[in-house]
Short mmCIF file of C-alpha atoms and ligand atoms in Angstrom, two decimals:
data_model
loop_
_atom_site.label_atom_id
_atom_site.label_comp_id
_atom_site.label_asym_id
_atom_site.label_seq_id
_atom_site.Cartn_x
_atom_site.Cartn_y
_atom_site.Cartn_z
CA UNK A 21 -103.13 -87.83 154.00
CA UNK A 22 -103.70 -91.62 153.53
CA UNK A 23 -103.14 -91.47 149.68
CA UNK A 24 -99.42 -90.13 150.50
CA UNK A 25 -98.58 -93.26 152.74
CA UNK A 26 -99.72 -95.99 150.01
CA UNK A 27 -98.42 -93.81 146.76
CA UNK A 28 -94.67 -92.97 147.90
CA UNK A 29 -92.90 -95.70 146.21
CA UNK A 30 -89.41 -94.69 147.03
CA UNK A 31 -88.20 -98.85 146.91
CA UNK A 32 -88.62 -99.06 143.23
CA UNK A 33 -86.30 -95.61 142.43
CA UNK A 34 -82.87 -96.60 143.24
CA UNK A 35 -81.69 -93.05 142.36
CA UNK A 36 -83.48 -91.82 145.45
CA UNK A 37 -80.65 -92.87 147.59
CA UNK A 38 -76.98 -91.06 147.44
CA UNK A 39 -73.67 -92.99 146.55
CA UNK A 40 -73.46 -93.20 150.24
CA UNK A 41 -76.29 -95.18 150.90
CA UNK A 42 -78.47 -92.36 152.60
CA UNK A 43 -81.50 -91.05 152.06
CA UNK A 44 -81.95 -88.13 149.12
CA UNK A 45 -84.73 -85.77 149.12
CA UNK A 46 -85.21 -85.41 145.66
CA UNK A 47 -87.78 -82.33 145.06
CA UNK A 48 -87.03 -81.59 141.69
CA UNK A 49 -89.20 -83.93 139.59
CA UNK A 50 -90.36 -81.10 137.31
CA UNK A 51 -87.39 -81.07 135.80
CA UNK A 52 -86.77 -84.57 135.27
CA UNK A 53 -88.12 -87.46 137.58
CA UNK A 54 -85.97 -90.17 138.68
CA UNK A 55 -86.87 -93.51 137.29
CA UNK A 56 -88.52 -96.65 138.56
CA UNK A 57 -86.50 -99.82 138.47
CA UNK A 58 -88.68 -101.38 135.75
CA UNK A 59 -87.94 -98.78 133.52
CA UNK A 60 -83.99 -99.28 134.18
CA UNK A 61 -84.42 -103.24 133.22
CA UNK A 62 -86.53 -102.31 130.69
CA UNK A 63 -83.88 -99.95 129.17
CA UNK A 64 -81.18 -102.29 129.93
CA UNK A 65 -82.40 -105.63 128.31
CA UNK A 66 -83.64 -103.44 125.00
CA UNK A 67 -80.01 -102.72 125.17
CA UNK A 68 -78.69 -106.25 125.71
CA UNK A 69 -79.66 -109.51 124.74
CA UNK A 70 -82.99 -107.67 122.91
CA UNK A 71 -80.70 -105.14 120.76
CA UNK A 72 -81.16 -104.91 117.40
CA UNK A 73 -82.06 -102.06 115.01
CA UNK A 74 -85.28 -101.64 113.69
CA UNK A 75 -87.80 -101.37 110.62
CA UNK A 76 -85.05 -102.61 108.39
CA UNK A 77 -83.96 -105.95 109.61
CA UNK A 78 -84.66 -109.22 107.84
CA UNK A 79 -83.83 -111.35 110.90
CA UNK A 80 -85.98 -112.00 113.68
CA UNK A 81 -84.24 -109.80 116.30
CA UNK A 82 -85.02 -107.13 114.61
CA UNK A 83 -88.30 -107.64 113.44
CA UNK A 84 -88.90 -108.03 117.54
CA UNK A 85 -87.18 -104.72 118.20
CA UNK A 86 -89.66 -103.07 115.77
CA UNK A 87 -92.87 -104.92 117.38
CA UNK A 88 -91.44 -103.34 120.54
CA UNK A 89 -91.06 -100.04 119.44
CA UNK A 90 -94.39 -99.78 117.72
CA UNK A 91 -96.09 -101.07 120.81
CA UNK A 92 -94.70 -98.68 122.57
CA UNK A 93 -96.03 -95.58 120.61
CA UNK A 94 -100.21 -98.08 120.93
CA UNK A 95 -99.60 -98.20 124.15
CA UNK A 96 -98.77 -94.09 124.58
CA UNK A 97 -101.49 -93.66 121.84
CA UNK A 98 -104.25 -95.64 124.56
CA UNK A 99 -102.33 -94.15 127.43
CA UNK A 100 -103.30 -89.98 125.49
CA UNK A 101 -106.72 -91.20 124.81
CA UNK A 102 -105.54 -90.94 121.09
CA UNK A 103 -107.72 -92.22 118.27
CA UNK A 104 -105.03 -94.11 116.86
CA UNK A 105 -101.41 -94.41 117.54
CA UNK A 106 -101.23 -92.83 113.71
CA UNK A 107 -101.35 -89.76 115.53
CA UNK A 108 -98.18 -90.34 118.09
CA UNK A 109 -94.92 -88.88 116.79
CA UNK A 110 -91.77 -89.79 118.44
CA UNK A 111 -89.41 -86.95 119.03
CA UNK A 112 -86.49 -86.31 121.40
CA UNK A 113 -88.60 -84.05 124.03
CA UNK A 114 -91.44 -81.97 124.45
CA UNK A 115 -88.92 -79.06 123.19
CA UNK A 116 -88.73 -80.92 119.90
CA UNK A 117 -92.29 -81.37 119.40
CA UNK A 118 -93.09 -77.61 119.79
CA UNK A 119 -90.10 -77.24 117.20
CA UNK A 120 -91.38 -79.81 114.55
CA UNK A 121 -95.12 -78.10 114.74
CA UNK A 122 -93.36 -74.57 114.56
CA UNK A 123 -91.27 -75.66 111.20
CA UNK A 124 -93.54 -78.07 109.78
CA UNK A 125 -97.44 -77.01 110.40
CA UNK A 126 -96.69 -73.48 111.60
CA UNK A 127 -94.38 -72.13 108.45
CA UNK A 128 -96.94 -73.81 105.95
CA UNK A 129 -100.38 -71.66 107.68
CA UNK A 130 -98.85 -69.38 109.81
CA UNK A 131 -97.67 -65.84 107.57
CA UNK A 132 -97.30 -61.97 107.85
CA UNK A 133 -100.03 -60.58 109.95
CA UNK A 134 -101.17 -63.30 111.55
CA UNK A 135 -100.99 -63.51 115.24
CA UNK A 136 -99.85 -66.53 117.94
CA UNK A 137 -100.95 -66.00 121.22
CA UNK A 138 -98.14 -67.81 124.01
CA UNK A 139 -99.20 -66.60 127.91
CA UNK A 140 -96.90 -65.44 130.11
CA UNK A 141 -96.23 -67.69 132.16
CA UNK A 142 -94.58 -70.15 129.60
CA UNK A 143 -91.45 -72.44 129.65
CA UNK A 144 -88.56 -70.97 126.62
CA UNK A 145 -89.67 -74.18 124.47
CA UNK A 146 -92.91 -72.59 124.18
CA UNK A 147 -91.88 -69.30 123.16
CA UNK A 148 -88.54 -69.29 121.65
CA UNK A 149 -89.77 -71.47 118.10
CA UNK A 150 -93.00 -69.18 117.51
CA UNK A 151 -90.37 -66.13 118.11
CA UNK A 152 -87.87 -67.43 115.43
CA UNK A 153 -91.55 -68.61 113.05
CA UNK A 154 -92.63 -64.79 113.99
CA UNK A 155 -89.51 -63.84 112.96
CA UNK A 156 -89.16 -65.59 109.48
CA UNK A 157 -92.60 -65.17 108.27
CA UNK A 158 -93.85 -61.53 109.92
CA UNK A 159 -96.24 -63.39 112.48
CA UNK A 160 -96.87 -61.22 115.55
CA UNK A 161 -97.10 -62.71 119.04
CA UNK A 162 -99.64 -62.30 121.33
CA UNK A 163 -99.19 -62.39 125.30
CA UNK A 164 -102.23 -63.37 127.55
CA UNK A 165 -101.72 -62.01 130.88
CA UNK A 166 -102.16 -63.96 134.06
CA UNK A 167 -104.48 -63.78 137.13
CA UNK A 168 -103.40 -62.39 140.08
CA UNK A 169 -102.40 -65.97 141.48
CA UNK A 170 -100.77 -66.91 138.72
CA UNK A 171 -103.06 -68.58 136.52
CA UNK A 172 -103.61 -68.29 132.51
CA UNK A 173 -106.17 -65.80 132.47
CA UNK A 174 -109.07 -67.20 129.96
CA UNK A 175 -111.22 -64.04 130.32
CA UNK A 176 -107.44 -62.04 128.57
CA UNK A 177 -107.30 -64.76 126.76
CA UNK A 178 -110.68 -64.13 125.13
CA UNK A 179 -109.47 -60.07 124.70
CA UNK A 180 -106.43 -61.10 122.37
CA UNK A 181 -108.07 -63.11 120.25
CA UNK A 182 -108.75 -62.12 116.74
CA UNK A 183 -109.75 -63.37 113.31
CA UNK A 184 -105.96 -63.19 112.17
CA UNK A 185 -104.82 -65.34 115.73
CA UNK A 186 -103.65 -68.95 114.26
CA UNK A 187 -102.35 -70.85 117.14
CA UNK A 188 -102.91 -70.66 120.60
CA UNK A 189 -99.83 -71.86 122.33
CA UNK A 190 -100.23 -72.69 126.50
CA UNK A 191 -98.73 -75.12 129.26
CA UNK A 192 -101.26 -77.67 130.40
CA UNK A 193 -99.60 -77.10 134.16
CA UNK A 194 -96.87 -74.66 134.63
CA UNK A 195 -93.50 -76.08 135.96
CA UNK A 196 -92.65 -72.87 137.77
CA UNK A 197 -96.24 -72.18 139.47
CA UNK A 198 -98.00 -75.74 139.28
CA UNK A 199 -101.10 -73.47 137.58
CA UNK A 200 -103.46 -75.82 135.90
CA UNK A 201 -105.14 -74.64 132.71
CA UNK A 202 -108.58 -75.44 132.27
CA UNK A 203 -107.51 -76.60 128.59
CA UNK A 204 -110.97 -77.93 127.78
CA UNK A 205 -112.08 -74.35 128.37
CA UNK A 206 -108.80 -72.85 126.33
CA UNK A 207 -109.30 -74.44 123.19
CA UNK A 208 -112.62 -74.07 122.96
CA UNK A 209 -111.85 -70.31 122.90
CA UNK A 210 -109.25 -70.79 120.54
CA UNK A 211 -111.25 -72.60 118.10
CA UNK A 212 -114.00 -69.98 118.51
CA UNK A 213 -111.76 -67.84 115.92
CA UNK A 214 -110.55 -71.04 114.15
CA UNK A 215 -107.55 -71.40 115.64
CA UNK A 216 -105.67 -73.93 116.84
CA UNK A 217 -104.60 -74.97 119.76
CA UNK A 218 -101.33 -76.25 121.20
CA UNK A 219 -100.68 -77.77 124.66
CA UNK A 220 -97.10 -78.00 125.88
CA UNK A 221 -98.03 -80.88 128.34
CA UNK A 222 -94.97 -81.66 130.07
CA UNK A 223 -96.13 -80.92 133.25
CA UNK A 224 -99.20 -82.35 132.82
CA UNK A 225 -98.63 -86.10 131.45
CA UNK A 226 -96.87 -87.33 134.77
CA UNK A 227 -99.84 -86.10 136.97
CA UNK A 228 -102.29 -85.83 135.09
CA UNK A 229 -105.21 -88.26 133.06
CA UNK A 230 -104.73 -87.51 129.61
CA UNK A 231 -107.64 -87.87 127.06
CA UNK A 232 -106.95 -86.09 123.98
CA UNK A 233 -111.01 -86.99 122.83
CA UNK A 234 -111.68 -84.52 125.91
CA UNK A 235 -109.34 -81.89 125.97
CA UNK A 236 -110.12 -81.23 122.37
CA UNK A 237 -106.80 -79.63 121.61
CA UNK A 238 -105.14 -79.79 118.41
CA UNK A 239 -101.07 -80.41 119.47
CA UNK A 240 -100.13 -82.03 122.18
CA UNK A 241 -96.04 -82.45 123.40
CA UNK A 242 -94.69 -83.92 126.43
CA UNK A 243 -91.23 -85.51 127.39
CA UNK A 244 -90.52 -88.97 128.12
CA UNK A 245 -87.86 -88.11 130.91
CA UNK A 246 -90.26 -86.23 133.17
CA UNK A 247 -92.91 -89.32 133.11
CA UNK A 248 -90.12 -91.40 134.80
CA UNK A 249 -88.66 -92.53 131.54
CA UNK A 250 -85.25 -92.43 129.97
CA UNK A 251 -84.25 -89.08 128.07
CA UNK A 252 -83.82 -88.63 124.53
CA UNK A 253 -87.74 -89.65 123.95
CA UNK A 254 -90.39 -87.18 123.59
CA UNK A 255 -93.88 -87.31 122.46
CA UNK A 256 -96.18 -84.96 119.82
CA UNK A 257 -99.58 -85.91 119.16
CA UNK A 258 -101.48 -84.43 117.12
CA UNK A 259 -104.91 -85.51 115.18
CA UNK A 260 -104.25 -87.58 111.98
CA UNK A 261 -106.11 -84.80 109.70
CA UNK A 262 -103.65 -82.23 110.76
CA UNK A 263 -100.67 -84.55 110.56
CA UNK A 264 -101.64 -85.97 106.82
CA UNK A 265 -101.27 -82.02 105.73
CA UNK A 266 -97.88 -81.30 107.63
CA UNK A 267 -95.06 -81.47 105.63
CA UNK A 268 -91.69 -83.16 106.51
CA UNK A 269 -89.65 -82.06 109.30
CA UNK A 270 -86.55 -83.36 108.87
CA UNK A 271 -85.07 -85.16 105.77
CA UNK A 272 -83.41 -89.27 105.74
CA UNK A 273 -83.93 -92.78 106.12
CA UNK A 274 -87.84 -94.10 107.62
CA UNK A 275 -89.55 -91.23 106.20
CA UNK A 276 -89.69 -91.50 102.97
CA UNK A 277 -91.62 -93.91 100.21
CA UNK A 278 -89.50 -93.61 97.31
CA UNK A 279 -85.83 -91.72 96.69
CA UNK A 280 -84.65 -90.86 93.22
CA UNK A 281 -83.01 -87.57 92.11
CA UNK A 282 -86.14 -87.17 89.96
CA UNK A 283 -88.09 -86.42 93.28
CA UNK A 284 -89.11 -88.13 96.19
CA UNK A 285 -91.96 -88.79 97.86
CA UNK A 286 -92.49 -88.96 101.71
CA UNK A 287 -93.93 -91.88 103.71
CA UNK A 288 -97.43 -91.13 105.36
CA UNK A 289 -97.31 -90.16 109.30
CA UNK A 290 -96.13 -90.83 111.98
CA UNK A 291 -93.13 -92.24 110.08
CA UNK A 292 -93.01 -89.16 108.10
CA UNK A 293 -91.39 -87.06 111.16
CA UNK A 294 -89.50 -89.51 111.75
CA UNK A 295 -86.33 -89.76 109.66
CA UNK A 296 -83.33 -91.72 110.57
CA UNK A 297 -82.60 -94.70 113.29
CA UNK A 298 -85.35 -93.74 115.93
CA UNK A 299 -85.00 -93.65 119.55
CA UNK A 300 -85.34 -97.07 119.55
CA UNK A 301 -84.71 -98.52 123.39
CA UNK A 302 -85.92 -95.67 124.99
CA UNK A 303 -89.37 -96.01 123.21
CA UNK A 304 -89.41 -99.27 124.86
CA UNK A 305 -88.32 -97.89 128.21
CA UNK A 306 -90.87 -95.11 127.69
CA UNK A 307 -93.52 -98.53 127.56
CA UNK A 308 -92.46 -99.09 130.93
CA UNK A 309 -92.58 -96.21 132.08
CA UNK A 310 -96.37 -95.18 131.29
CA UNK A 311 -97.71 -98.83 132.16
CA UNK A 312 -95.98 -98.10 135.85
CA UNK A 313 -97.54 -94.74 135.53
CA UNK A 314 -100.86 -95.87 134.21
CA UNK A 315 -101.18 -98.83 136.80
CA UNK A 316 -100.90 -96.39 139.86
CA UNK A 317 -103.37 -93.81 138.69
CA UNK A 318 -102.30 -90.30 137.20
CA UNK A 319 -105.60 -88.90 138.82
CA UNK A 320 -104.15 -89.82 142.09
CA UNK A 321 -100.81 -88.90 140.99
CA UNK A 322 -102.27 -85.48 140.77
CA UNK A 323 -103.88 -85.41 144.37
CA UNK A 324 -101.16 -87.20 145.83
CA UNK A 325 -98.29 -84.22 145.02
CA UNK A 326 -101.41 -81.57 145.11
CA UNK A 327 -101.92 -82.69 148.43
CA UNK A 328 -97.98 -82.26 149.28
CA UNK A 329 -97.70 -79.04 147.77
CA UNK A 330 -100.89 -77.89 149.89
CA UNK A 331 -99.08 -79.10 152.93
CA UNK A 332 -95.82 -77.39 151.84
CA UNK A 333 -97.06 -74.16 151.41
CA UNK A 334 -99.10 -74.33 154.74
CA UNK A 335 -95.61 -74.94 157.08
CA UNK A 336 -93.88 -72.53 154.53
CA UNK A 337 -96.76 -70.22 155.17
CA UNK A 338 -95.78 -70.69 159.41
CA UNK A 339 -91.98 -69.59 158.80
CA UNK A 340 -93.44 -65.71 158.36
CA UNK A 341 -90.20 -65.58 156.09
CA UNK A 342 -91.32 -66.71 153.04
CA UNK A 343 -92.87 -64.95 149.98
CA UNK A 344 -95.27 -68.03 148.12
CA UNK A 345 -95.89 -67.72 144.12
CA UNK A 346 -98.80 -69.10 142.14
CA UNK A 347 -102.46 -70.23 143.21
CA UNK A 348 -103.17 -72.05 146.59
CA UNK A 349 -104.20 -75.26 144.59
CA UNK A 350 -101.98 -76.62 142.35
CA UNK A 351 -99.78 -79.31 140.97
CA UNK A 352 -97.14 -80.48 143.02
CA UNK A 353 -94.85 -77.40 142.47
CA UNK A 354 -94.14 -74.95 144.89
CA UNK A 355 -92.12 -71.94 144.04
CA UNK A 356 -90.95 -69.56 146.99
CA UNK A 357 -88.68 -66.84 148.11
CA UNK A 358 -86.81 -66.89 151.41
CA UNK A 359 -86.29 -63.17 153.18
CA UNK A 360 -82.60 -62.48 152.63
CA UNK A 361 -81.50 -65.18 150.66
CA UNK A 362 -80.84 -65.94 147.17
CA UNK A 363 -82.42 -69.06 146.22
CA UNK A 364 -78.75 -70.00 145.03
CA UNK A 365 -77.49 -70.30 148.13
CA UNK A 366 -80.59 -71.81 149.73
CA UNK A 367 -80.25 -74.89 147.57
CA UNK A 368 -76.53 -75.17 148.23
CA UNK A 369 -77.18 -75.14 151.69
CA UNK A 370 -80.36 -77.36 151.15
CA UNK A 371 -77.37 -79.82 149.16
CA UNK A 372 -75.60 -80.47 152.23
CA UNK A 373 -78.55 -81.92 154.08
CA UNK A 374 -79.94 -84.65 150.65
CA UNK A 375 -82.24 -81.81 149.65
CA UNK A 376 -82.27 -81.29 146.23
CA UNK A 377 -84.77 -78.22 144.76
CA UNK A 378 -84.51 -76.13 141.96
CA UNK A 379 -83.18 -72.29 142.07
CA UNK A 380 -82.84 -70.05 139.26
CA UNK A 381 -85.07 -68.89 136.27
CA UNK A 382 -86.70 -72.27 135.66
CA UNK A 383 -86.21 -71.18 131.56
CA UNK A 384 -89.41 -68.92 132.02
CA UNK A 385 -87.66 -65.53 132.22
CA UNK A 386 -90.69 -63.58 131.16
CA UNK A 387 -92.76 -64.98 134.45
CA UNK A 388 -89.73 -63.77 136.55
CA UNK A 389 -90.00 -60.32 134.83
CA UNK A 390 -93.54 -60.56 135.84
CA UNK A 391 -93.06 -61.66 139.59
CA UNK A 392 -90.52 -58.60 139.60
CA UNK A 393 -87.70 -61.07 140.54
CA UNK A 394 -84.64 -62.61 138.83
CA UNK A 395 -85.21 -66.51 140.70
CA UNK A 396 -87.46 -68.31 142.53
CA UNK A 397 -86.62 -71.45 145.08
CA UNK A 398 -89.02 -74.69 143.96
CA UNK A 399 -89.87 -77.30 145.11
CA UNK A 400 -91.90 -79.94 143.10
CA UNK A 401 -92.67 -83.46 143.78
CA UNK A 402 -93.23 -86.84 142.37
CA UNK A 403 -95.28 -89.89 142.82
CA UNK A 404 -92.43 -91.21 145.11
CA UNK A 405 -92.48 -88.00 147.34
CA UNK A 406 -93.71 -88.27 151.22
CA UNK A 407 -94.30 -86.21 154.08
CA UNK A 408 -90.53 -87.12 154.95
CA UNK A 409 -89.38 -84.92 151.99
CA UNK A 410 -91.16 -81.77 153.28
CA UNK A 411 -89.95 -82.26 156.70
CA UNK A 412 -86.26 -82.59 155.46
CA UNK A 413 -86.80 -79.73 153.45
CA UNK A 414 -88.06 -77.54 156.20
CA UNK A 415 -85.04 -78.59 158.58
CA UNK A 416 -82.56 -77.41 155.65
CA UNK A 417 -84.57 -73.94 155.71
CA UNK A 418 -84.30 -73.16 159.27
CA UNK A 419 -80.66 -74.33 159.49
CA UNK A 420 -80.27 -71.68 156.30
CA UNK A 421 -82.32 -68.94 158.23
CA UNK A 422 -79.53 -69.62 161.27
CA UNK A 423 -76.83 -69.57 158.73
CA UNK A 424 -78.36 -66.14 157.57
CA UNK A 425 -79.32 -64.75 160.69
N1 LIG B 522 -92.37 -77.17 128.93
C1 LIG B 522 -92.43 -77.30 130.25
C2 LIG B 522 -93.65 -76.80 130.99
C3 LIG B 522 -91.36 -77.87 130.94
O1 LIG B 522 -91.41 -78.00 132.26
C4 LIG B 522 -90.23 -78.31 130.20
C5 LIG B 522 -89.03 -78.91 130.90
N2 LIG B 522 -88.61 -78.19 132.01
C6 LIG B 522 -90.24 -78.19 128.81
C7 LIG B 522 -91.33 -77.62 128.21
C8 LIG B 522 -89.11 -78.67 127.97
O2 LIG B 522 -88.98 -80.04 128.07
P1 LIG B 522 -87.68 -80.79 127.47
O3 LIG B 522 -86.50 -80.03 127.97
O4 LIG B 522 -87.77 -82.17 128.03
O5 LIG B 522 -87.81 -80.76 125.98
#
């Protein structure tokens, strides 16, 4: 596994050591990576002697705060294969982005009757706002089942749809089983009925060579904080034809043209979805963020972790104690079950030793319903992850399997 010796970067992510000075296996980079010292500084000096607000300012701070903020959303616009950085709305998180299309696009073409289609296998923020659209405008949703490895199943997916389905809501890579959609594939069936489609892409962006030309989606949302880049930042894009026709999300300053009681009329997008003091530094640290990304590689991102989660599962596989969700090739997420112990306790246990995974519901309680249990242990990994973090991982489960007997 030569890519995994020259990839792990673990020197540039000071949060991969404890307060202690030792070593912390971090394995739970699916639900927020830790962040590479250029994006720190970067963060830090936007918030220091760069700091000023933005898009209003007559003085030259300022006016350099708003350069750096709108080169942040070209360089996430080249960075998504996007047209034109027109088409990048910044939001707070991928959860917001699935919001704003839900209020904004979906309650203007979405009504009673017609039909979403979500898969089962998605994160809440992909459910919960087409439940509460369904809910205000009669909308019915949709479930495509899964394969028996846990992958979006395209063949279902061609069964549900129907001349009334509008949107076609799925998660580029699943954070609980590291399932990879084959998106390209996906919206072409959505579009067969003239629907759209939406990719919740947060698993996907960190690992993952975007090219929104390719994927010929229609949405796309992803967070900031999961691409190793400060919270509070999120990204929609969507194409510029769709966005002209949305109306405004939320009301205040930045979005509009002209105010007066009379009536007002809205600035064009991306500024339209916009409104009020934007996140302003962590745009900038979000620039740091994708050029670190972007200069490694996300395709080798993806084998790098793939290639760790394939060697996971493999010792995992050895133990004989272990139940193993989702396909045999995947992202770098690996969600298990120990014999006879709650994933709760593994990962306090795993605590103890600088392991740090995920246990509980992973916000996608309708896959647990479907893999008949209430948790699931996970591991998932990052660009900075080595061999070192499995094997530290695998001492903290047989020193739990002692503990348990
Ligand atoms: N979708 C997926 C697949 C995710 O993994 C997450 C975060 N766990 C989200 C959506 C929500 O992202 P955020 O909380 O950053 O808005």
């Amino acid at each position: 596994m030569s890519e995994t010796a020259t990839l792990s970067r673990k020197a540039d992510f000071p949060g991969l050591v404890t307060p202690e000075g030792e070593v912390w296996h971090y394995l739970d980079t699916a639900a927020s990576a830790q962040k590479p010292q250029a994006v720190i500084d970067a963060m830090s000096r936007a918030l220091g002697r760069d700091y000023a607000t933005v898009h209003r300012g007559v003085y030259g701070r300022s006016a350099r705060m708003t350069q750096g903020y709108e080169a942040a959303r070209r360089r996430v616009a080249d960075f998504m294969g996007a047209k034109s950085e027109n088409e990048i709305v910044f939001v707070r998180g991928a959860t917001e982005a699935i919001n704003l299309v839900a209020a904004t696009w979906g309650a203007t073409r979405i009504g009673e009757g017609d039909r979403i289609v979500l898969s089962t296998l998605e994160h809440h923020s992909n459910i919960v706002p087409w439940q509460i659209l369904a809910e205000r405008t009669g909308a019915q949703i949709d479930v495509c089942p899964l394969t028996e490895d846990g992958q979006i199943d395209l063949g279902g997916l061609e069964v549900l749809l129907a001349p009334r389905t509008k949107l076609v809501a799925l998660a580029h890579v699943s954070n609980v089983l590291g399932s990879v959609l084959d998106a390209r594939k996906a919206a072409e069936l959505a579009h067969s009925v003239g629907a759209k489609i939406l990719l919740d892409g947060c698993q996907a962006a960190p690992r993952m060579k975007l090219d929104m030309q390719a994927l010929d989606c229609d949405f796309y949302a992803w967070s900031g904080h999961k691409l190793y880049g400060p919270t509070g930042i999120g990204v929609l894009w969507t194409r510029e034809e769709i966005l002209d026709e949305m109306p405004p999300y939320q009301g205040g300053g930045a979005m509009i043209e002209k105010v007066a009681f009379e009536g007002t009329t809205y600035a064009p997008p991306p500024q339209r979805f916009e409104a009020g003091t934007p996140m302003i530094t962590e745009a900038i640290a979000l620039h740091a963020a994708v050029d670190y990304v972007a200069a490694l590689g996300p395709d080798r991102l993806f084998e790098h972790e793939a290639g760790l989660a394939r060697k996971l599962r493999e010792e995992l596989r050895k133990l004989n104690a272990v139940t193993l969700f989702g396909p045999e090739e995947s992202a770098g997420i690996v969600s298990f079950a120990l014999d006879g112990v709650h994933p709760h306790d593994l990962g306090t246990i795993l605590d103890e030793e600088n392991v740090a995974i995920r246990a509980g519901h992973h916000c996608a309680q309708p896959l647990m319903a479907h893999l008949g249990v209430p948790a699931t242990a996970r591991a998932s990994f990052g660009l900075y992850s080595d061999e070192s973090d499995i094997d530290a991982l695998l001492r903290g489960i047989e020193r739990t399997r002692r503990i348990f007997g």
